Coordinates of C-alpha atoms in Angstrom, one line a residue:
M22 CA 0.0 0.0 0.0
Q23 CA 1.2 3.5 -0.9
T24 CA 0.0 6.7 0.8
R25 CA -0.2 9.8 -1.3
K26 CA -1.0 13.3 -0.2
H27 CA -2.6 15.9 -2.4
A28 CA -2.3 19.5 -1.3
L29 CA -5.3 21.8 -1.9
I30 CA -5.1 25.5 -2.8
S31 CA -4.6 27.5 0.4
P32 CA -7.7 29.7 1.1
A33 CA -5.7 32.1 3.3
I34 CA -2.1 32.8 4.4
G35 CA -1.0 30.4 7.0
T36 CA -3.6 27.7 6.3
S37 CA -3.4 24.5 4.2
R38 CA -5.3 21.2 3.8
E39 CA -4.6 18.0 1.9
V40 CA -6.5 14.9 0.7
V41 CA -4.9 11.6 1.6
S42 CA -5.3 8.6 -0.7
F43 CA -4.3 5.0 -0.1
H44 CA -3.3 2.9 -3.2
F45 CA -3.4 -0.9 -3.1
G46 CA -2.6 -3.5 -5.7
P47 CA -1.0 -3.6 -9.1
T48 CA -1.2 -0.6 -11.5
D49 CA -0.3 -2.6 -14.6
R50 CA -3.5 -4.5 -15.1
G51 CA -5.5 -1.7 -16.7
R52 CA -8.2 -2.0 -14.0
K53 CA -9.0 0.4 -11.2
V54 CA -11.4 0.8 -8.3
Y55 CA -11.9 4.1 -6.5
I56 CA -13.7 4.4 -3.1
Q57 CA -14.2 7.6 -1.1
A58 CA -16.0 8.5 2.1
A59 CA -17.7 11.5 3.6
L60 CA -17.7 13.9 0.6
H61 CA -20.5 15.4 2.7
A62 CA -18.2 15.7 5.7
D63 CA -20.8 15.4 8.4
E64 CA -21.9 11.9 7.2
A65 CA -19.8 9.6 9.4
P66 CA -20.8 6.1 8.5
G67 CA -18.5 6.0 5.4
L68 CA -15.6 7.1 7.5
L69 CA -15.8 3.9 9.6
V70 CA -16.5 1.7 6.6
A71 CA -13.4 3.1 4.9
H72 CA -11.4 2.2 8.1
H73 CA -12.6 -1.3 7.9
L74 CA -12.0 -1.5 4.1
N75 CA -8.4 -0.3 4.7
S76 CA -7.6 -3.3 6.9
R77 CA -9.3 -5.7 4.5
L78 CA -7.5 -4.3 1.4
T79 CA -4.2 -4.5 3.2
S80 CA -4.7 -8.2 3.9
I81 CA -6.0 -8.9 0.4
E82 CA -3.0 -7.1 -1.1
A83 CA -0.6 -9.0 1.1
S84 CA -2.2 -12.3 -0.1
G85 CA -1.7 -11.3 -3.8
R86 CA -5.4 -11.4 -4.6
L87 CA -5.9 -8.0 -6.0
N88 CA -6.4 -7.9 -9.8
A89 CA -6.7 -4.1 -10.0
E90 CA -5.4 -1.0 -8.3
V91 CA -7.8 0.1 -5.5
V92 CA -7.7 3.7 -4.4
L93 CA -9.2 4.5 -1.1
V94 CA -9.8 8.1 0.1
P95 CA -11.1 7.7 3.7
V96 CA -11.7 11.4 4.2
A97 CA -12.8 13.0 0.9
N98 CA -13.5 16.4 2.3
P99 CA -11.0 18.0 4.8
I100 CA -12.6 21.4 4.2
G101 CA -16.0 20.3 5.4
L102 CA -14.6 18.2 8.2
G103 CA -13.4 21.3 9.9
Q104 CA -16.6 23.4 9.5
W105 CA -18.2 23.7 12.9
L106 CA -20.6 26.5 13.9
D107 CA -22.0 26.8 17.4
H108 CA -21.4 23.1 18.2
S109 CA -23.0 22.0 14.9
H110 CA -21.1 20.3 12.1
I111 CA -21.8 21.9 8.7
G112 CA -20.2 19.4 6.3
R113 CA -22.7 19.4 3.4
F114 CA -22.1 23.0 2.1
D115 CA -18.9 25.0 1.8
L116 CA -19.2 28.0 4.1
R117 CA -17.3 30.3 1.8
S118 CA -19.4 29.7 -1.3
A119 CA -22.6 28.1 0.1
E120 CA -22.1 25.4 -2.6
N121 CA -22.9 21.7 -2.0
F122 CA -19.7 19.7 -1.9
N123 CA -21.4 17.0 -4.0
R124 CA -22.4 19.3 -6.9
H125 CA -20.8 21.2 -9.8
Y126 CA -18.1 18.9 -10.8
P127 CA -16.5 19.9 -14.2
D128 CA -18.3 18.8 -17.3
V129 CA -15.4 17.7 -19.5
V130 CA -17.3 15.8 -22.2
D131 CA -16.7 18.3 -24.9
R132 CA -13.0 18.5 -24.2
V133 CA -12.7 14.7 -24.0
A134 CA -14.6 14.3 -27.2
A135 CA -12.4 16.7 -29.0
G136 CA -9.3 14.8 -27.8
V137 CA -10.5 11.3 -28.9
E138 CA -12.4 12.0 -32.1
G139 CA -11.0 10.1 -35.0
K140 CA -8.6 8.0 -32.8
F141 CA -10.8 5.1 -32.0
G142 CA -10.1 1.6 -33.3
R143 CA -12.1 -1.6 -33.2
D144 CA -10.6 -2.7 -29.8
E145 CA -13.0 -1.6 -27.0
A146 CA -10.4 -2.0 -24.3
K147 CA -7.9 0.3 -26.2
N148 CA -10.7 2.8 -26.8
A149 CA -11.5 2.8 -23.1
A150 CA -7.8 3.4 -22.2
L151 CA -7.8 6.3 -24.7
I152 CA -10.9 7.9 -23.1
R153 CA -9.5 7.4 -19.6
R154 CA -6.3 9.3 -20.5
A155 CA -8.3 12.0 -22.1
L156 CA -10.5 12.3 -19.0
V157 CA -7.7 12.7 -16.6
E158 CA -5.9 15.2 -18.9
A159 CA -9.1 17.3 -19.3
I160 CA -9.8 17.4 -15.5
R161 CA -6.2 18.4 -14.7
A162 CA -6.3 21.1 -17.4
H163 CA -9.4 22.6 -15.9
A164 CA -8.3 25.9 -14.2
V165 CA -8.9 26.1 -10.5
T166 CA -8.5 29.1 -8.2
T167 CA -10.2 28.2 -5.0
E168 CA -9.7 25.5 -2.3
L169 CA -13.1 24.0 -3.1
A170 CA -12.4 23.8 -6.8
S171 CA -9.0 22.2 -6.1
L172 CA -10.8 19.6 -3.9
R173 CA -13.2 18.8 -6.7
Q174 CA -10.3 18.6 -9.2
T175 CA -8.3 16.3 -6.9
L176 CA -11.1 13.8 -6.2
F177 CA -12.3 13.8 -9.8
S178 CA -8.9 13.2 -11.2
L179 CA -8.3 10.3 -8.8
A180 CA -11.6 8.7 -9.8
A181 CA -12.0 9.5 -13.5
D182 CA -10.0 6.6 -14.9
A183 CA -11.6 4.0 -12.6
D184 CA -13.7 1.1 -13.7
V185 CA -15.8 1.3 -10.5
V186 CA -16.4 4.3 -8.3
L187 CA -18.1 4.0 -4.9
D188 CA -19.0 7.3 -3.2
L189 CA -20.0 6.6 0.4
H190 CA -22.6 8.9 1.9
C191 CA -25.6 8.6 4.2
D192 CA -29.0 10.3 4.6
S193 CA -30.6 11.7 7.7
E194 CA -32.6 8.6 8.9
A195 CA -32.7 6.0 6.2
L196 CA -32.4 2.4 5.0
L197 CA -29.4 1.7 2.8
H198 CA -30.0 2.8 -0.7
L199 CA -28.1 3.7 -3.9
Y200 CA -28.0 6.3 -6.7
T201 CA -26.6 5.4 -10.1
G202 CA -26.9 5.9 -13.8
S203 CA -29.8 4.2 -15.6
P204 CA -27.5 2.5 -18.1
L205 CA -25.4 0.9 -15.3
W206 CA -28.1 -1.0 -13.4
D207 CA -27.1 -4.4 -14.6
R208 CA -23.6 -3.9 -13.2
V209 CA -24.9 -2.3 -10.0
E210 CA -27.5 -4.9 -9.2
P211 CA -25.0 -7.3 -7.5
L212 CA -23.8 -4.4 -5.3
A213 CA -27.5 -3.7 -4.3
R214 CA -27.9 -7.4 -3.4
Y215 CA -24.7 -7.7 -1.4
L216 CA -25.3 -4.4 0.5
G217 CA -29.0 -5.1 1.1
A218 CA -30.2 -1.9 -0.6
H219 CA -33.9 -1.1 0.0
A220 CA -33.9 1.2 -3.0
T221 CA -31.8 2.0 -6.0
L222 CA -32.6 5.3 -7.8
L223 CA -31.7 5.6 -11.5
E224 CA -31.1 8.6 -13.7
T225 CA -29.1 9.7 -16.7
V226 CA -29.3 13.5 -15.8
S227 CA -30.1 14.2 -12.2
G228 CA -29.0 17.9 -12.1
D229 CA -26.1 20.0 -10.9
H230 CA -23.5 17.4 -11.9
P231 CA -22.8 15.4 -8.7
F232 CA -19.7 13.4 -8.3
D233 CA -21.0 9.9 -9.2
E234 CA -22.7 11.3 -12.4
A235 CA -19.6 13.3 -13.3
C236 CA -17.5 10.1 -13.3
S237 CA -19.8 7.9 -15.4
R238 CA -21.9 10.2 -17.5
T239 CA -19.1 11.1 -20.0
W240 CA -19.1 7.5 -21.1
W241 CA -22.7 7.2 -22.3
L242 CA -22.5 10.7 -23.8
L243 CA -19.5 9.6 -25.8
R244 CA -21.4 6.6 -27.0
E245 CA -24.2 8.8 -28.2
R246 CA -21.8 11.2 -29.9
F247 CA -19.8 8.4 -31.6
P248 CA -22.4 5.6 -32.2
D249 CA -20.3 3.8 -34.8
D250 CA -17.3 3.3 -32.4
A251 CA -16.6 0.6 -29.9
I252 CA -17.1 2.6 -26.6
P253 CA -17.9 0.7 -23.4
L254 CA -19.7 2.1 -20.4
G255 CA -16.2 2.4 -18.8
C256 CA -17.1 3.6 -15.3
V257 CA -19.7 2.2 -13.0
S258 CA -20.2 5.0 -10.5
V259 CA -22.5 4.6 -7.5
T260 CA -23.5 6.9 -4.6
V261 CA -23.9 4.5 -1.7
E262 CA -26.1 5.9 1.1
L263 CA -25.1 4.0 4.2
R264 CA -28.4 4.4 6.1
G265 CA -28.6 7.4 8.5
T266 CA -26.2 9.7 10.2
A267 CA -26.5 7.9 13.5
D268 CA -26.0 4.4 12.0
V269 CA -22.3 4.2 12.9
S270 CA -21.1 1.0 14.5
S271 CA -18.4 -1.7 14.0
A272 CA -21.1 -4.3 13.3
L273 CA -22.6 -2.2 10.4
A274 CA -19.2 -1.1 9.1
D275 CA -17.9 -4.7 9.1
A276 CA -21.0 -5.9 7.2
D277 CA -20.8 -3.1 4.7
A278 CA -17.0 -3.6 4.1
D279 CA -17.6 -7.3 3.6
A280 CA -20.4 -6.5 1.1
I281 CA -18.1 -4.2 -0.9
V282 CA -15.3 -6.8 -0.9
A283 CA -17.9 -9.4 -2.1
Y284 CA -18.9 -7.1 -4.9
L285 CA -15.4 -6.4 -6.0
T286 CA -14.7 -10.2 -6.0
Q287 CA -17.9 -10.9 -8.0
Q288 CA -16.7 -8.2 -10.5
G289 CA -13.3 -9.8 -10.8
F290 CA -11.2 -7.1 -9.1
I291 CA -10.3 -9.5 -6.3
R292 CA -9.4 -13.1 -6.8
G293 CA -11.2 -15.6 -4.6
D294 CA -14.4 -17.5 -4.2
I295 CA -17.4 -15.4 -5.1
P296 CA -19.8 -15.1 -2.2
P297 CA -23.4 -16.1 -3.0
M298 CA -25.6 -13.1 -3.8
P299 CA -28.6 -12.5 -1.5
A300 CA -32.0 -11.8 -2.9
L301 CA -32.7 -8.3 -4.2
I302 CA -34.9 -6.5 -1.7
H303 CA -36.4 -4.1 -4.1
D304 CA -35.9 -3.5 -7.8
A305 CA -34.5 -0.3 -9.1
T306 CA -36.8 2.7 -9.6
P307 CA -36.4 6.0 -11.5
L308 CA -35.0 8.9 -9.5
A309 CA -37.8 10.9 -11.2
G310 CA -40.3 8.6 -9.4
S311 CA -38.9 9.4 -5.9
E312 CA -41.3 11.6 -4.0
S313 CA -40.0 14.0 -1.3
V314 CA -43.0 14.7 0.9
E315 CA -43.0 18.4 1.9
S316 CA -44.7 20.0 4.8
P317 CA -46.6 23.2 4.2
V318 CA -46.5 24.1 7.8
S319 CA -44.1 24.2 10.8
G320 CA -44.5 22.0 13.8
V321 CA -43.7 18.7 15.5
V322 CA -43.6 15.9 13.0
D323 CA -45.1 12.5 14.0
F324 CA -44.3 9.8 11.5
R325 CA -47.1 7.3 11.0
L326 CA -45.1 4.7 9.1
S327 CA -41.7 3.1 9.7
L328 CA -38.8 3.1 7.3
G329 CA -39.2 0.2 4.8
S330 CA -43.0 0.5 4.7
Y331 CA -44.6 0.1 1.3
V332 CA -46.8 3.2 1.0
Q333 CA -49.9 3.5 -1.1
K334 CA -50.9 6.7 -2.8
G335 CA -53.0 8.8 -0.5
E336 CA -51.8 7.0 2.7
E337 CA -50.9 9.1 5.7
V338 CA -47.1 9.3 6.2
A339 CA -46.9 11.9 8.9
H340 CA -48.8 14.3 11.1
V341 CA -47.4 17.8 11.8
V342 CA -48.7 19.1 15.1
D343 CA -48.8 22.8 16.2
P344 CA -48.3 22.6 20.0
I345 CA -49.9 26.0 20.5
T346 CA -53.2 25.6 18.6
G347 CA -53.3 21.8 18.7
H348 CA -53.9 21.8 14.9
K349 CA -52.8 18.6 13.1
T350 CA -51.8 18.7 9.5
V351 CA -51.9 15.3 7.8
L352 CA -49.3 14.6 5.1
R353 CA -50.1 12.0 2.5
A354 CA -48.1 10.2 -0.2
T355 CA -48.9 11.1 -3.7
T356 CA -47.3 7.9 -5.2
D357 CA -47.0 4.3 -4.3
G358 CA -43.5 3.1 -3.2
V359 CA -41.0 2.3 -0.5
L360 CA -40.4 4.8 2.3
Y361 CA -36.6 4.7 2.4
A362 CA -35.5 7.9 4.1
R363 CA -36.8 10.5 6.4
E364 CA -35.8 13.6 8.4
S365 CA -34.2 12.9 11.7
R366 CA -35.2 16.3 13.3
R367 CA -38.7 16.3 14.7
F368 CA -39.4 20.0 14.8
I369 CA -39.6 21.2 11.2
H370 CA -40.1 24.4 9.3
S371 CA -42.6 25.1 6.6
G372 CA -41.5 23.9 3.2
M373 CA -39.2 21.2 4.7
R374 CA -38.9 17.9 3.0
I375 CA -39.5 15.3 5.6
C376 CA -39.3 11.9 3.9
K377 CA -38.7 10.1 0.6
I378 CA -40.7 7.4 -1.2
A379 CA -39.2 5.4 -4.1
G380 CA -41.9 4.9 -6.6
P381 CA -41.8 2.9 -9.8
V382 CA -43.4 5.6 -12.1
A383 CA -41.4 8.7 -13.1
F384 CA -43.3 11.9 -12.6
R385 CA -40.8 14.6 -11.9
I386 CA -38.8 16.7 -14.4
G387 CA -36.0 19.2 -14.1
N388 CA -33.4 19.1 -11.3
L389 CA -34.1 15.7 -9.6
L390 CA -31.7 16.1 -6.7
G391 CA -33.4 18.8 -4.6
A392 CA -32.0 18.6 -1.1
R393 CA -30.2 15.2 -1.7

């Protein structure tokens, strides 16, 4: 294992931060896996899973069973990790710019397309290698002038040439669920089985260019742009939502690390016996079919259904109680689906999104991420 340190642009005289990456396995196989944790720095479950993965990868590397380079970034966001205000951790948004750390990654498809056009042959693997080189070059050529931009560039350049990218997050209160590109579902389904995902949300354009989509979207856009060339879907990128913010324990982290190792073994990145795949809990659904139930009023929220419940359209999901007037506002689902995430705070403001339901029928348009 090699440890590498990547300095970020200093935001002010006398200050500096760095991203630390751990590199396991051979670099001459033409295969790579990238895993990062806590891009939203206040989401701790991935930090512990990364710790458990580190020990597993160290052992697997020592046994000679790695068929690919595996890059692990256990702390993907040193900027957000240090953002505390009045005893509250603010790790989702950059305090200087108010931008979400998991948005606005550079769109380099035009630059990559210009660099590879007319250079493709009939060998899909060679074409993929050409695209990966062009991706990394395009990202590194992107001008950055702020600490946040240099963080995005660092993480994106580490991940851009990977076959598999796993971005470890969590929700407020939630069951384990995934976000990935619609064209990638057949490659992601084994991961959903091993992890026990209760929902997988699919999209091709979700909005605001989050990290997972930035890594994989270029590939299907190049296929559309050059339909006569042999271009694979060269990056399977997944946002893994490791339940809720309070779901941090060695037992959960052990199980999640084992599931990720099982998936990498099943995909051929690790040599060894392939663990049997569990049953799929729920099939994938469109991100455009995910309803975020919003409260029109402020008050104390009283959820009427537990996580994992299958909700029918029109069913009560929560009551919002005004403790002064005693008035109760009933919130109902407008779609059928699985209740997979909800707000952990129980006093809410008006306009707040309090829970999410994964439905099978797409009904939303425009920016699909919202407060994700």
